[in-house]
Short mmCIF file of C-alpha atoms in Angstrom, two decimals:
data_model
loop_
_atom_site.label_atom_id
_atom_site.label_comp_id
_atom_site.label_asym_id
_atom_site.label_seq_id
_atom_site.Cartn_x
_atom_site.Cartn_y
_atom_site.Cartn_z
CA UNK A 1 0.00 0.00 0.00
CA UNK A 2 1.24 3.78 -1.12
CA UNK A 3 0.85 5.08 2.42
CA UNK A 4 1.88 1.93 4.40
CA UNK A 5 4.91 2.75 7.01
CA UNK A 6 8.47 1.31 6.95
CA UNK A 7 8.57 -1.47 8.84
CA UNK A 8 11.43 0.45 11.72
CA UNK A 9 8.28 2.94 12.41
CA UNK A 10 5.48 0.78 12.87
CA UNK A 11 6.65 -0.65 16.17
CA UNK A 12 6.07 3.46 16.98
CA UNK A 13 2.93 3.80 14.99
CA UNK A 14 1.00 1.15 17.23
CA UNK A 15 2.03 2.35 20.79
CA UNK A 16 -1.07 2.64 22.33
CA UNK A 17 -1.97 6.11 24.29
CA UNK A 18 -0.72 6.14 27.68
CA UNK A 19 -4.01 5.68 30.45
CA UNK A 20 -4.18 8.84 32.40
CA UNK A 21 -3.60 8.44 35.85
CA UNK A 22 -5.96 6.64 38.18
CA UNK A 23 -6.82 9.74 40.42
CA UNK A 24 -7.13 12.39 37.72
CA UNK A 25 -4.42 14.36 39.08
CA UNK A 26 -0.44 14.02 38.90
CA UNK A 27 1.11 11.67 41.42
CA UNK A 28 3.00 13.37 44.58
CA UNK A 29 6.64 13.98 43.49
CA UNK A 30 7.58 13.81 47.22
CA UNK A 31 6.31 10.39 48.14
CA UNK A 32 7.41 8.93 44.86
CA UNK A 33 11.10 10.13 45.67
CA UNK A 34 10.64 8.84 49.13
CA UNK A 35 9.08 5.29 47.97
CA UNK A 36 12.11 5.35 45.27
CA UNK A 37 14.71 6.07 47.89
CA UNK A 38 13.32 3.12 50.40
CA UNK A 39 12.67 0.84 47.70
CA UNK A 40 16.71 1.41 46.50
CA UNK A 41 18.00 0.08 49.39
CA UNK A 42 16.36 -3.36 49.35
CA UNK A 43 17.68 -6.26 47.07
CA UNK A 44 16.82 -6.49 43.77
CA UNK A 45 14.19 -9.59 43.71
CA UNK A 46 12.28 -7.20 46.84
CA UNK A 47 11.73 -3.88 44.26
CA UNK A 48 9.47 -5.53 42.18
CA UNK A 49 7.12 -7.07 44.02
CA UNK A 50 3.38 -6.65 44.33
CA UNK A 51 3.49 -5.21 47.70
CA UNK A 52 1.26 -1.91 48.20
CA UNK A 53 4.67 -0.09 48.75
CA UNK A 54 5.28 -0.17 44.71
CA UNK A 55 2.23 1.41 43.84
CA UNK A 56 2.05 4.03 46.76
CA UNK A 57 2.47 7.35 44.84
CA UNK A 58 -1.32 8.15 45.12
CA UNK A 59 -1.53 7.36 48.38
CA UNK A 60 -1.87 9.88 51.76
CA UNK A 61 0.99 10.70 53.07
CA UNK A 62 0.05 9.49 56.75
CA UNK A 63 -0.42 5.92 54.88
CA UNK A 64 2.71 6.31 52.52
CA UNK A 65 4.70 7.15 55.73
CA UNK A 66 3.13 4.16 57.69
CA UNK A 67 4.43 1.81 55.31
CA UNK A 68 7.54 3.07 54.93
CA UNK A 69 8.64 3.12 58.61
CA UNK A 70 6.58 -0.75 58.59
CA UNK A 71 9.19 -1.87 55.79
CA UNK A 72 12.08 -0.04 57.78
CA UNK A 73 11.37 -1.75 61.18
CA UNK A 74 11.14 -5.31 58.97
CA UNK A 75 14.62 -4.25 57.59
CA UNK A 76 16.07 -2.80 61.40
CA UNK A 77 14.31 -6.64 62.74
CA UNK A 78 15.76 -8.87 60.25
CA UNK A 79 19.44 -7.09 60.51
CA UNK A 80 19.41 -7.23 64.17
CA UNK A 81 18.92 -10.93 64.33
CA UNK A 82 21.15 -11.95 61.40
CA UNK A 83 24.35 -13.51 63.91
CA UNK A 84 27.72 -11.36 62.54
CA UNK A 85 29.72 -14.17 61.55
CA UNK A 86 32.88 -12.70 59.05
CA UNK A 87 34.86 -15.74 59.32
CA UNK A 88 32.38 -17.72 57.83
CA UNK A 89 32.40 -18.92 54.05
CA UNK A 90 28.92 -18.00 53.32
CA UNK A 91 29.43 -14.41 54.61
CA UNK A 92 32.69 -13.34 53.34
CA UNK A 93 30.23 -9.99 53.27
CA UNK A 94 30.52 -9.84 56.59
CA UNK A 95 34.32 -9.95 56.69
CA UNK A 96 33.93 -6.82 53.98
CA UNK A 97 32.60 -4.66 56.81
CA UNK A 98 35.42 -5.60 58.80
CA UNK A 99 37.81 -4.03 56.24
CA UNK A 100 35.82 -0.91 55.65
CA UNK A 101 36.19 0.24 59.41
CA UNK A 102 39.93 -0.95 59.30
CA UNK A 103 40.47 1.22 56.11
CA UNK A 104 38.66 4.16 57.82
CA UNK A 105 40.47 4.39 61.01
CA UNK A 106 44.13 2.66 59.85
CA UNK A 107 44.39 3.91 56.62
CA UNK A 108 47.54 2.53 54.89
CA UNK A 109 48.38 -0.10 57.64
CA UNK A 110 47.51 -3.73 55.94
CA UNK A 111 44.59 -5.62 57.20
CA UNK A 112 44.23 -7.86 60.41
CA UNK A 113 42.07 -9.64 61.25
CA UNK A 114 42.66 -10.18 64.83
CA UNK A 115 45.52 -7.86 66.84
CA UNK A 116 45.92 -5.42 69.29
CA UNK A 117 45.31 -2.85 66.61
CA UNK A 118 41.52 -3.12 66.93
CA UNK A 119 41.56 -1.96 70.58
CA UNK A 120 43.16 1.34 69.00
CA UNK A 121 40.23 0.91 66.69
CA UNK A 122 37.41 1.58 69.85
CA UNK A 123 37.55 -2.34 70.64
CA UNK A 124 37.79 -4.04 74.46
CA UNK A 125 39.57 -7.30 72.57
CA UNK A 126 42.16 -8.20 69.83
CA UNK A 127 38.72 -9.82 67.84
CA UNK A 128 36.12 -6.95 66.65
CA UNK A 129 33.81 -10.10 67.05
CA UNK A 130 33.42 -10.84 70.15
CA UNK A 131 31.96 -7.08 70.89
CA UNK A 132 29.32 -7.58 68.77
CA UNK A 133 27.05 -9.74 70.85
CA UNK A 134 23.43 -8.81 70.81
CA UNK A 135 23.96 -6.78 68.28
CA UNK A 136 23.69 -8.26 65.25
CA UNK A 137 24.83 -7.49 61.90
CA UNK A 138 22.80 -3.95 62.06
CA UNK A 139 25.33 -2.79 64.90
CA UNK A 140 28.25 -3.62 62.55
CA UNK A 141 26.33 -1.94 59.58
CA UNK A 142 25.84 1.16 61.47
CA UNK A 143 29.48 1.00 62.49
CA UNK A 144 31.19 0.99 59.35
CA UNK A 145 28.76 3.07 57.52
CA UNK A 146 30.11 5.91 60.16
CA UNK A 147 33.50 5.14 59.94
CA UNK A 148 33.06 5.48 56.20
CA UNK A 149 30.77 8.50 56.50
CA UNK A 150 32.80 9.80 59.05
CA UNK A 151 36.51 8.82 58.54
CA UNK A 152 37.84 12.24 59.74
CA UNK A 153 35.52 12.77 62.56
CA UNK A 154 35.94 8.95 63.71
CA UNK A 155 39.79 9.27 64.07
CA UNK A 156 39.46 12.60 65.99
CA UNK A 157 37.54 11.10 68.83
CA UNK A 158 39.59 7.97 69.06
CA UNK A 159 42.40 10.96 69.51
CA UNK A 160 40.83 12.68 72.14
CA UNK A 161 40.53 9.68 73.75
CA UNK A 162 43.89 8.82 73.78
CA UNK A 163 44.92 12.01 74.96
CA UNK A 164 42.20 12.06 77.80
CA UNK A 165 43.41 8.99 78.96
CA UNK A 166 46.88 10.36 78.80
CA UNK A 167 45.98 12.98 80.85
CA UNK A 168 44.15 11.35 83.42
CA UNK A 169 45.96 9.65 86.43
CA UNK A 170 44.52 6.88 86.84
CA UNK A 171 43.56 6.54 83.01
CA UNK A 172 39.82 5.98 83.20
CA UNK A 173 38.79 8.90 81.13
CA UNK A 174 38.31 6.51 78.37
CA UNK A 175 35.72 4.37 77.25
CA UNK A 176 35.78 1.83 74.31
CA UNK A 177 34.93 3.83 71.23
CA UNK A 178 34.03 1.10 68.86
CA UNK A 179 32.09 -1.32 71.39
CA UNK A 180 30.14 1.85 72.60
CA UNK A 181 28.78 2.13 69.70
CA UNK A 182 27.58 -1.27 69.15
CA UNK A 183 25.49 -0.81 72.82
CA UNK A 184 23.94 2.29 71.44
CA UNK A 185 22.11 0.34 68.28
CA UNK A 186 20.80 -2.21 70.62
CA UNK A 187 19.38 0.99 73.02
CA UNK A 188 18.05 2.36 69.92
CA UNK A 189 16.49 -0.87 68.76
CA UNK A 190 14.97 -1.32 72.30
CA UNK A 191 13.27 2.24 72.35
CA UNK A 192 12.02 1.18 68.99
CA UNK A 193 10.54 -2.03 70.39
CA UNK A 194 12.08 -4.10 68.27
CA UNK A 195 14.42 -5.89 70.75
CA UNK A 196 13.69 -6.17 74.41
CA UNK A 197 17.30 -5.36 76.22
CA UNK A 198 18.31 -8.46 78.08
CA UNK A 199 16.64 -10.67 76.16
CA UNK A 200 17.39 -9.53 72.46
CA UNK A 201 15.51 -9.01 69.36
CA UNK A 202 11.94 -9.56 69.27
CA UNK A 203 10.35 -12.83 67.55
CA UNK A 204 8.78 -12.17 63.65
CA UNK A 205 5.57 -12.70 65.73
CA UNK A 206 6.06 -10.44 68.09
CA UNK A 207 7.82 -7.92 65.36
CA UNK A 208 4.46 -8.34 63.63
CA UNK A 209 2.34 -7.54 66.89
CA UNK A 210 4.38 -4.56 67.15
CA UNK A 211 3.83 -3.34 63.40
CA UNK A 212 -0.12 -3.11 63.93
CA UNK A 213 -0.43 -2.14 67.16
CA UNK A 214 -0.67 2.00 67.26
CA UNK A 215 1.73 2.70 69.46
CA UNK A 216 4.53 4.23 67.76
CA UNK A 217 7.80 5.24 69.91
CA UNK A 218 9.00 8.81 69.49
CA UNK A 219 11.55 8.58 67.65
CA UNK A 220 10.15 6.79 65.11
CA UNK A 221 9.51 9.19 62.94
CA UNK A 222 12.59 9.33 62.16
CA UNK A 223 13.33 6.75 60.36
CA UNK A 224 11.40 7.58 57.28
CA UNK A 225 13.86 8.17 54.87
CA UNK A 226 14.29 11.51 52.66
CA UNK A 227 18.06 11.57 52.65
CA UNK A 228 21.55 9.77 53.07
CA UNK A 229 22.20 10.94 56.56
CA UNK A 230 18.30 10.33 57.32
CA UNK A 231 16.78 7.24 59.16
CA UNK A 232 18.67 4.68 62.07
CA UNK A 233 21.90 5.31 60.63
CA UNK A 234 21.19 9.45 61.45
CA UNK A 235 19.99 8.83 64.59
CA UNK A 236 22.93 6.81 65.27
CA UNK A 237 25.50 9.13 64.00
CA UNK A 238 23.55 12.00 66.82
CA UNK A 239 23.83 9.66 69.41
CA UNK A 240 27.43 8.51 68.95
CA UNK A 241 28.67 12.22 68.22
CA UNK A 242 26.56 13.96 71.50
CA UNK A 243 27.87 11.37 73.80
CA UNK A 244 31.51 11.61 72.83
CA UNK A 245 31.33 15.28 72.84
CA UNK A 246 30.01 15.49 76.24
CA UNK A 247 31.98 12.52 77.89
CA UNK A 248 35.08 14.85 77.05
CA UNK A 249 33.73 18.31 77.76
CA UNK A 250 32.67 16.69 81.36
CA UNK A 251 35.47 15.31 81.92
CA UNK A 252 33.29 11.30 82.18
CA UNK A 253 35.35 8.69 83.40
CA UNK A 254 34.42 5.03 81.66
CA UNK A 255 32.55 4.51 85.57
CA UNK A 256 30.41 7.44 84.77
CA UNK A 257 29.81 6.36 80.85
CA UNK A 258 26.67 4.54 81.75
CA UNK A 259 24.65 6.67 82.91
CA UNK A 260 26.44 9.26 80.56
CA UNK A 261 25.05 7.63 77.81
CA UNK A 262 21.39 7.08 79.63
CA UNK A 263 21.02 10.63 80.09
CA UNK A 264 22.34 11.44 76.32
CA UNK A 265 19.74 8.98 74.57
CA UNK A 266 17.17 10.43 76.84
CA UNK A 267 17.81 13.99 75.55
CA UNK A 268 17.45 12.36 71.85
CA UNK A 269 13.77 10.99 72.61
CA UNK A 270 12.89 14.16 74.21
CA UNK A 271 14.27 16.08 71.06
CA UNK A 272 12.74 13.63 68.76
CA UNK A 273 9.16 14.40 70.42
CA UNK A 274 9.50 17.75 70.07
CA UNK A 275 10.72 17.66 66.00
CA UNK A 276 8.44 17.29 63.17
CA UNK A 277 11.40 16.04 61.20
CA UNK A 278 14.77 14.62 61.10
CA UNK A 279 16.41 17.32 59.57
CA UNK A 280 14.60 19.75 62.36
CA UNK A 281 16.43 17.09 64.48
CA UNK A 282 19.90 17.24 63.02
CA UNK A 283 19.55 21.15 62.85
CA UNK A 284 19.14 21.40 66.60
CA UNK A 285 22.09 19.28 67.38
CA UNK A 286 23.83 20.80 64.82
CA UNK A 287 23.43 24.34 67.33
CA UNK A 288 25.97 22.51 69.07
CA UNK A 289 29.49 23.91 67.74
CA UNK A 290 31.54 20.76 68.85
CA UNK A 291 28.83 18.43 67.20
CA UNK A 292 28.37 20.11 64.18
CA UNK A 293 32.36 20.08 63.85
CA UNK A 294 32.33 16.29 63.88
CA UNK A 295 29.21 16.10 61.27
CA UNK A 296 30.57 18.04 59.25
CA UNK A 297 33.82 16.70 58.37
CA UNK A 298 33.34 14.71 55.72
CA UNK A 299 34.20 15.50 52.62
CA UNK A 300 31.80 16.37 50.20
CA UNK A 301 31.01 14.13 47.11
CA UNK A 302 33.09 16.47 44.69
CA UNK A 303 36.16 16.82 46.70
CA UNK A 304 37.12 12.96 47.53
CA UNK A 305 39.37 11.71 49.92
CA UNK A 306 41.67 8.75 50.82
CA UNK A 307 39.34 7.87 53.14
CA UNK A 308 36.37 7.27 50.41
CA UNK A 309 35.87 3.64 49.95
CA UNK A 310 36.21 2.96 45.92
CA UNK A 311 33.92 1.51 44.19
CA UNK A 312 34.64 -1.95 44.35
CA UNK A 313 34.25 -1.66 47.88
CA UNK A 314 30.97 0.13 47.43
CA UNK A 315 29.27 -2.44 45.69
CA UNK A 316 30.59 -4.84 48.78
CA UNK A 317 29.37 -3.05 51.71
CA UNK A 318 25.32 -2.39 49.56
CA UNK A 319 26.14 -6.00 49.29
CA UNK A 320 26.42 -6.64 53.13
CA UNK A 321 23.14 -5.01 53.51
CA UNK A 322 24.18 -1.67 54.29
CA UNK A 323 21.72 1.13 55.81
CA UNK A 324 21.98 4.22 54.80
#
């Protein structure tokens, strides 16, 4: 026929019209961008499946948020409980995590596995390990995702440490950097409900109990993601910066670092109440000269540093799970 198409434009000639949206109106470009950025950071074979989370643009934002923090709590619960083994062969992932906080905080000194170098690292023991306990993978995760976040600000305090402990005569203004840290994600996982302190992480019964009962702890809130310094790992980072800063402005011995760090993560719940957001959050630590100082030393993503992981190592720590 005289008016038929080449065959390279027909393909083009049938596409059928595009369906208007369901509503009648143009989708939310906020809660898309948040559903995108919480659906990034789950494995590949989770993103495309039927739950209500992929089709969530049109939805309110009270019910977009609900499922978000839902999926994060799922994500906090099943990190929590998955044991941190990095000697074993079927999580050589775990190992990588290992090697990220090594090449944060001894940068250019080859790799250990076990030594005395990982008590200059924040540890109590030659074996990272064995601090872990109830902790989980997640407490490992956050870890090394503020040692790489952090590299500058992370060797600082293990400084000031050093030179408290110098200073002091009996050297007990100190506390164990590193292992610290690892107690704070459990106390942040308990306020959250899901892990119960002695005892540990919750059952997937008991997780699900938790994600339909109304009750929502106050800082909650926060873990809706809208940014890379957003969610657990943000509160994290506020709760591990505030501490340090005060145990050495008040002079805390590691006797004192107890209830140090009880009255710091009480201050966090009581600013997380008062907050409509995290970034209200970081803004009002960030009033704090000495805390915004440590924040705020990393470089930015156009002016890279030694202490940037490549990209090889990238890929391994997404790999391992990482929260960002």
């Amino acid at each position: 026929m005289g008016n038929a198409l080449p065959r390279r434009h027909r393909g083009a000639a049938a596409k059928p019209k595009e369906e208007p949206h369901s509503t009648g109106s143009k989708p939310d470009g906020t809660n898309a961008v948040a559903v995108h950025q919480c659906e990034e950071t789950l494995p590949p074979s989770s993103r495309d499946d039927c739950s209500p989370l992929g089709r969530c643009c049109c939805l309110p934002k009270d019910r977009l948020q609900l499922l978000l923090l839902k999926r994060q709590l799922r994500r906090l619960h099943r990190a929590l409980t998955t044991p941190f083994t990095p000697d074993a062969w079927n999580t050589v992932e775990h190992g990588w995590l290992l090697r990220s906080i090594w090449r944060n905080l001894r940068p250019g000194e080859s790799y250990s596995r076990k030594g005395a170098a990982w008590k200059l690292c924040g540890f109590q023991g030659n074996d990272p390990a064995t601090d872990v306990r109830g902790g989980g993978l997640l407490s490992v995760q956050c870890l090394a995702h503020f040692c790489e976040a952090n590299a500058p600000a992370m060797r600082a305090m293990l400084d000031e440490l050093e030179g408290a402990a110098a200073a002091s005569p009996d050297g007990m203004r100190f506390y164990p950097l590193s292992t610290t840290a690892i107690v704070m994600v459990t106390k942040l996982c308990d306020a959250l409900g899901v892990s119960e302190r002695m005892r540990g992480p919750i059952s997937a019964r008991e997780l699900e109990v938790l994600l339909d009962s109304p009750y929502r702890a106050s800082i909650s809130k926060m873990l809706i993601p809208s940014a890379r310094r957003d969610g657990f790992f943000g509160l994290f980072s506020l709760l591990l910066v505030d501490f340090h800063v005060r145990f050495i402005a008040n002079r805390t011995t590691y006797m004192m670092s107890q209830k140090l760090l009880n009255e710091t993560f009480a201050d966090l719940e009581k600013q997380a109440q008062r907050c409509r957001s995290f970034k209200e959050l970081w803004n009002v630590y960030c009033l704090n000269p000495a805390i915004a100082q440590k924040l705020q030393q990393t470089p930015g993503p156009e002016a890279p540093s030694a202490s940037q992981p490549s990209s090889a190592d990238g890929r391994r720590i997404r790999l391992a799970g990482h929260l960002l």
